[in-house]
Short mmCIF file of C-alpha atoms in Angstrom, two decimals:
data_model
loop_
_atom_site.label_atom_id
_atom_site.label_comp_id
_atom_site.label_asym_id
_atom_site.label_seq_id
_atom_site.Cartn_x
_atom_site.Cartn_y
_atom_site.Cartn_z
CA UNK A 753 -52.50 -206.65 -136.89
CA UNK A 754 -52.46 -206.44 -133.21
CA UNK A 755 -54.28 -209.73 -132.27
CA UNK A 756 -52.40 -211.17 -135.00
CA UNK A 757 -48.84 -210.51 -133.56
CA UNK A 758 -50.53 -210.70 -129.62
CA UNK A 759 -51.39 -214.00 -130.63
CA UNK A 760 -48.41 -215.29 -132.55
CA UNK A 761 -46.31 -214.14 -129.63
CA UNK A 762 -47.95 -215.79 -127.03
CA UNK A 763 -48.09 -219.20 -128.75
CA UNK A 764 -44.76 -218.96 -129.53
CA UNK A 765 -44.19 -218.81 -125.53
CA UNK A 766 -45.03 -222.47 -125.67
CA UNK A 767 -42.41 -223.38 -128.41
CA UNK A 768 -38.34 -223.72 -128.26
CA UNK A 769 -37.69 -219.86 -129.35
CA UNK A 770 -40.10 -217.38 -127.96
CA UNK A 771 -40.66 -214.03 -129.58
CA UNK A 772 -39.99 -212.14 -126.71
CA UNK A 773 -38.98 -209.06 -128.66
CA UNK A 774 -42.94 -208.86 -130.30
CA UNK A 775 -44.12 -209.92 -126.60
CA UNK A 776 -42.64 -206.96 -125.85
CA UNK A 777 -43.74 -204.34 -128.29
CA UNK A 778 -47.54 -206.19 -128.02
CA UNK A 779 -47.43 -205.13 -124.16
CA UNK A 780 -45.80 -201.82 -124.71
CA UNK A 781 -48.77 -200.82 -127.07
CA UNK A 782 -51.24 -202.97 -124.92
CA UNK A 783 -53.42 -199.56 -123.25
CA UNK A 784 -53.43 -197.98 -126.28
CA UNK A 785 -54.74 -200.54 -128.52
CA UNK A 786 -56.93 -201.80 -125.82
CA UNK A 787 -58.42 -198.22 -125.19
CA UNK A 788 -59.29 -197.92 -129.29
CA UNK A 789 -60.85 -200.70 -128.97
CA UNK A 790 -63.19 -200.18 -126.30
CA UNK A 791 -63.93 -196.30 -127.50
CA UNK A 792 -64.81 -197.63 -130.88
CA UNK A 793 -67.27 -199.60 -129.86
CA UNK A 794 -69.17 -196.38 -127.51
CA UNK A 795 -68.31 -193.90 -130.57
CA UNK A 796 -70.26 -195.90 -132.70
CA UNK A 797 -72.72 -196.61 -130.27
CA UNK A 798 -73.24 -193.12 -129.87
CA UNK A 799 -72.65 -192.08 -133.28
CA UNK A 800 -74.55 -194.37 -135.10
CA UNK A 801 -76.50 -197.17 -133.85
CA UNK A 802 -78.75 -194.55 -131.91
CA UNK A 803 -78.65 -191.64 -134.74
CA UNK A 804 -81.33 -191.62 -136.51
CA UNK A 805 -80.36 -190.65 -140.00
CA UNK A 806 -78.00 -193.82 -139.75
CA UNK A 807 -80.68 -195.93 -138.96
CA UNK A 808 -82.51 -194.72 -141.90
CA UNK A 809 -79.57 -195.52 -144.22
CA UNK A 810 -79.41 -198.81 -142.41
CA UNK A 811 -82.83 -199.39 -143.28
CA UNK A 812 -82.27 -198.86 -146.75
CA UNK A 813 -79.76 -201.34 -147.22
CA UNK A 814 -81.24 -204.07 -145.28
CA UNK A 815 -84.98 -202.96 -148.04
CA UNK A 816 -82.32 -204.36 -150.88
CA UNK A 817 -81.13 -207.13 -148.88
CA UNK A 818 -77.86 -206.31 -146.95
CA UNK A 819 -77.70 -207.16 -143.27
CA UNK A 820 -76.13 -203.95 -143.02
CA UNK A 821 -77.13 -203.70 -139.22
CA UNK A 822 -75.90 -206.83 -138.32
CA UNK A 823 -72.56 -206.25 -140.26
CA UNK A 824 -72.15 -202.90 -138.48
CA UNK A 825 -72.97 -204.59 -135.26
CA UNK A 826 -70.52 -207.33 -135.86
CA UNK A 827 -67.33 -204.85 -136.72
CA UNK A 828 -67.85 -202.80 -134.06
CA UNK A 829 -69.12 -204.28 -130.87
CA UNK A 830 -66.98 -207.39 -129.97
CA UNK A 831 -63.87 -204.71 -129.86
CA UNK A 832 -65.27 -203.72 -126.49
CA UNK A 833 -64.90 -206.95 -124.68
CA UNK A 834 -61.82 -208.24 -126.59
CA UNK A 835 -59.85 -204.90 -125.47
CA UNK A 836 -60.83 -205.40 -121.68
CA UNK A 837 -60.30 -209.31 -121.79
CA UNK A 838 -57.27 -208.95 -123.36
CA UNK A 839 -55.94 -205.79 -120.30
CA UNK A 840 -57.43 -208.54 -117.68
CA UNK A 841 -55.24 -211.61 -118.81
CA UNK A 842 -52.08 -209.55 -119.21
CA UNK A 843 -49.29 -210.14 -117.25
CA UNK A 844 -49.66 -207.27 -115.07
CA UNK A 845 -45.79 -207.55 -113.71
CA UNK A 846 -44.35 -207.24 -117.54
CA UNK A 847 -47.44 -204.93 -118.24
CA UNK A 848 -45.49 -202.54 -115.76
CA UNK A 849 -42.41 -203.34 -117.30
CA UNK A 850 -43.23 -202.67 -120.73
CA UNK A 851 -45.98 -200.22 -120.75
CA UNK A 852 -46.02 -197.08 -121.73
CA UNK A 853 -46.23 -194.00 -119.45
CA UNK A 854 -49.24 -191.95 -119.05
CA UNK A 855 -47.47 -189.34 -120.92
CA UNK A 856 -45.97 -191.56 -123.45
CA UNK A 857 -49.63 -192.94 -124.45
CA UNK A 858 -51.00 -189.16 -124.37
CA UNK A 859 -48.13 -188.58 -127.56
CA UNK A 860 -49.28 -191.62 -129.32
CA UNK A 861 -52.85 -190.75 -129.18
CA UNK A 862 -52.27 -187.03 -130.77
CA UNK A 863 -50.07 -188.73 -133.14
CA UNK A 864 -52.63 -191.30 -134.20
CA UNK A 865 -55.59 -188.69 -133.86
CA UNK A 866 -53.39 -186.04 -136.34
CA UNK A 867 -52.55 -189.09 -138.54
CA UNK A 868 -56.30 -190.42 -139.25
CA UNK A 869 -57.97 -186.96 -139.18
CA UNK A 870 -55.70 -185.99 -142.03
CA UNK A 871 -56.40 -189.73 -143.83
CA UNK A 872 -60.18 -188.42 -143.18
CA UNK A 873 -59.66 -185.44 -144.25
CA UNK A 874 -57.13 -186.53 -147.66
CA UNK A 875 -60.51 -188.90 -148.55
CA UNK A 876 -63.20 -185.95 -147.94
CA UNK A 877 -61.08 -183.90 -150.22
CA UNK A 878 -60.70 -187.09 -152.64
CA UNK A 879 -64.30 -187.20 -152.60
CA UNK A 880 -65.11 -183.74 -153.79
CA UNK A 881 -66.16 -183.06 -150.06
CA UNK A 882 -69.17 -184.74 -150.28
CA UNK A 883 -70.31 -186.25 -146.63
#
């Protein structure tokens, strides 16, 4: 969603009407989403790719077939680069302007941590708390 709306609103810089109200909201959330993105990629680095019961799993699916490596690779690496590209071509004058403080960004990510560790945990339970 965020590339999506990053992207609409700064095409839309070249047209009659710019959406300077999504601009805005894109750089306000610009560290945050940029920091996910780049902490994804070293979680699952970390996580998986070098864990070796994943690569076993990994293993098995690729025995019937499934890329599954390359998949995993492909939905989780390229978020590293495209979070710092996308901090690096900001407008660092209305980055100021619209970011977030350090506080601020502190409150969305224990927000956002409290909201997906209870998704997590509402699917574990789902699941019959199988892992």
């Amino acid at each position: 969603i965020y590339t999506i709306s990053v992207a609409v609103s700064e095409i839309s810089l070249f047209t009659s009407m710019p959406l300077v109200a999504l601009l805005s909201v894109n750089y306000t959330v610009t560290i945050f989403v940029d920091t996910l993105g780049v902490v994804l990629t070293l979680l699952f680095l970390k996580f998986n790719w070098y864990e070796a019961k994943w690569q076993e799993f990994r293993q098995a699916w690729e025995k019937r077939g499934v890329s599954f490596g390359c998949y995993a690779l492909l939905g989780h690496l390229p978020s590293l680069p495209v979070g710092v590209l996308d901090l690096l071509l900001k407008d660092k004058s209305y980055l100021a302007i619209c970011g977030l403080t350090w506080a601020h960004n502190m409150l969305v990510a224990i927000v956002f941590s409290t909201l997906y560790f209870t998704w997590i945990h509402i699917l574990w339970a789902a699941s019959g708390y199988r892992c």
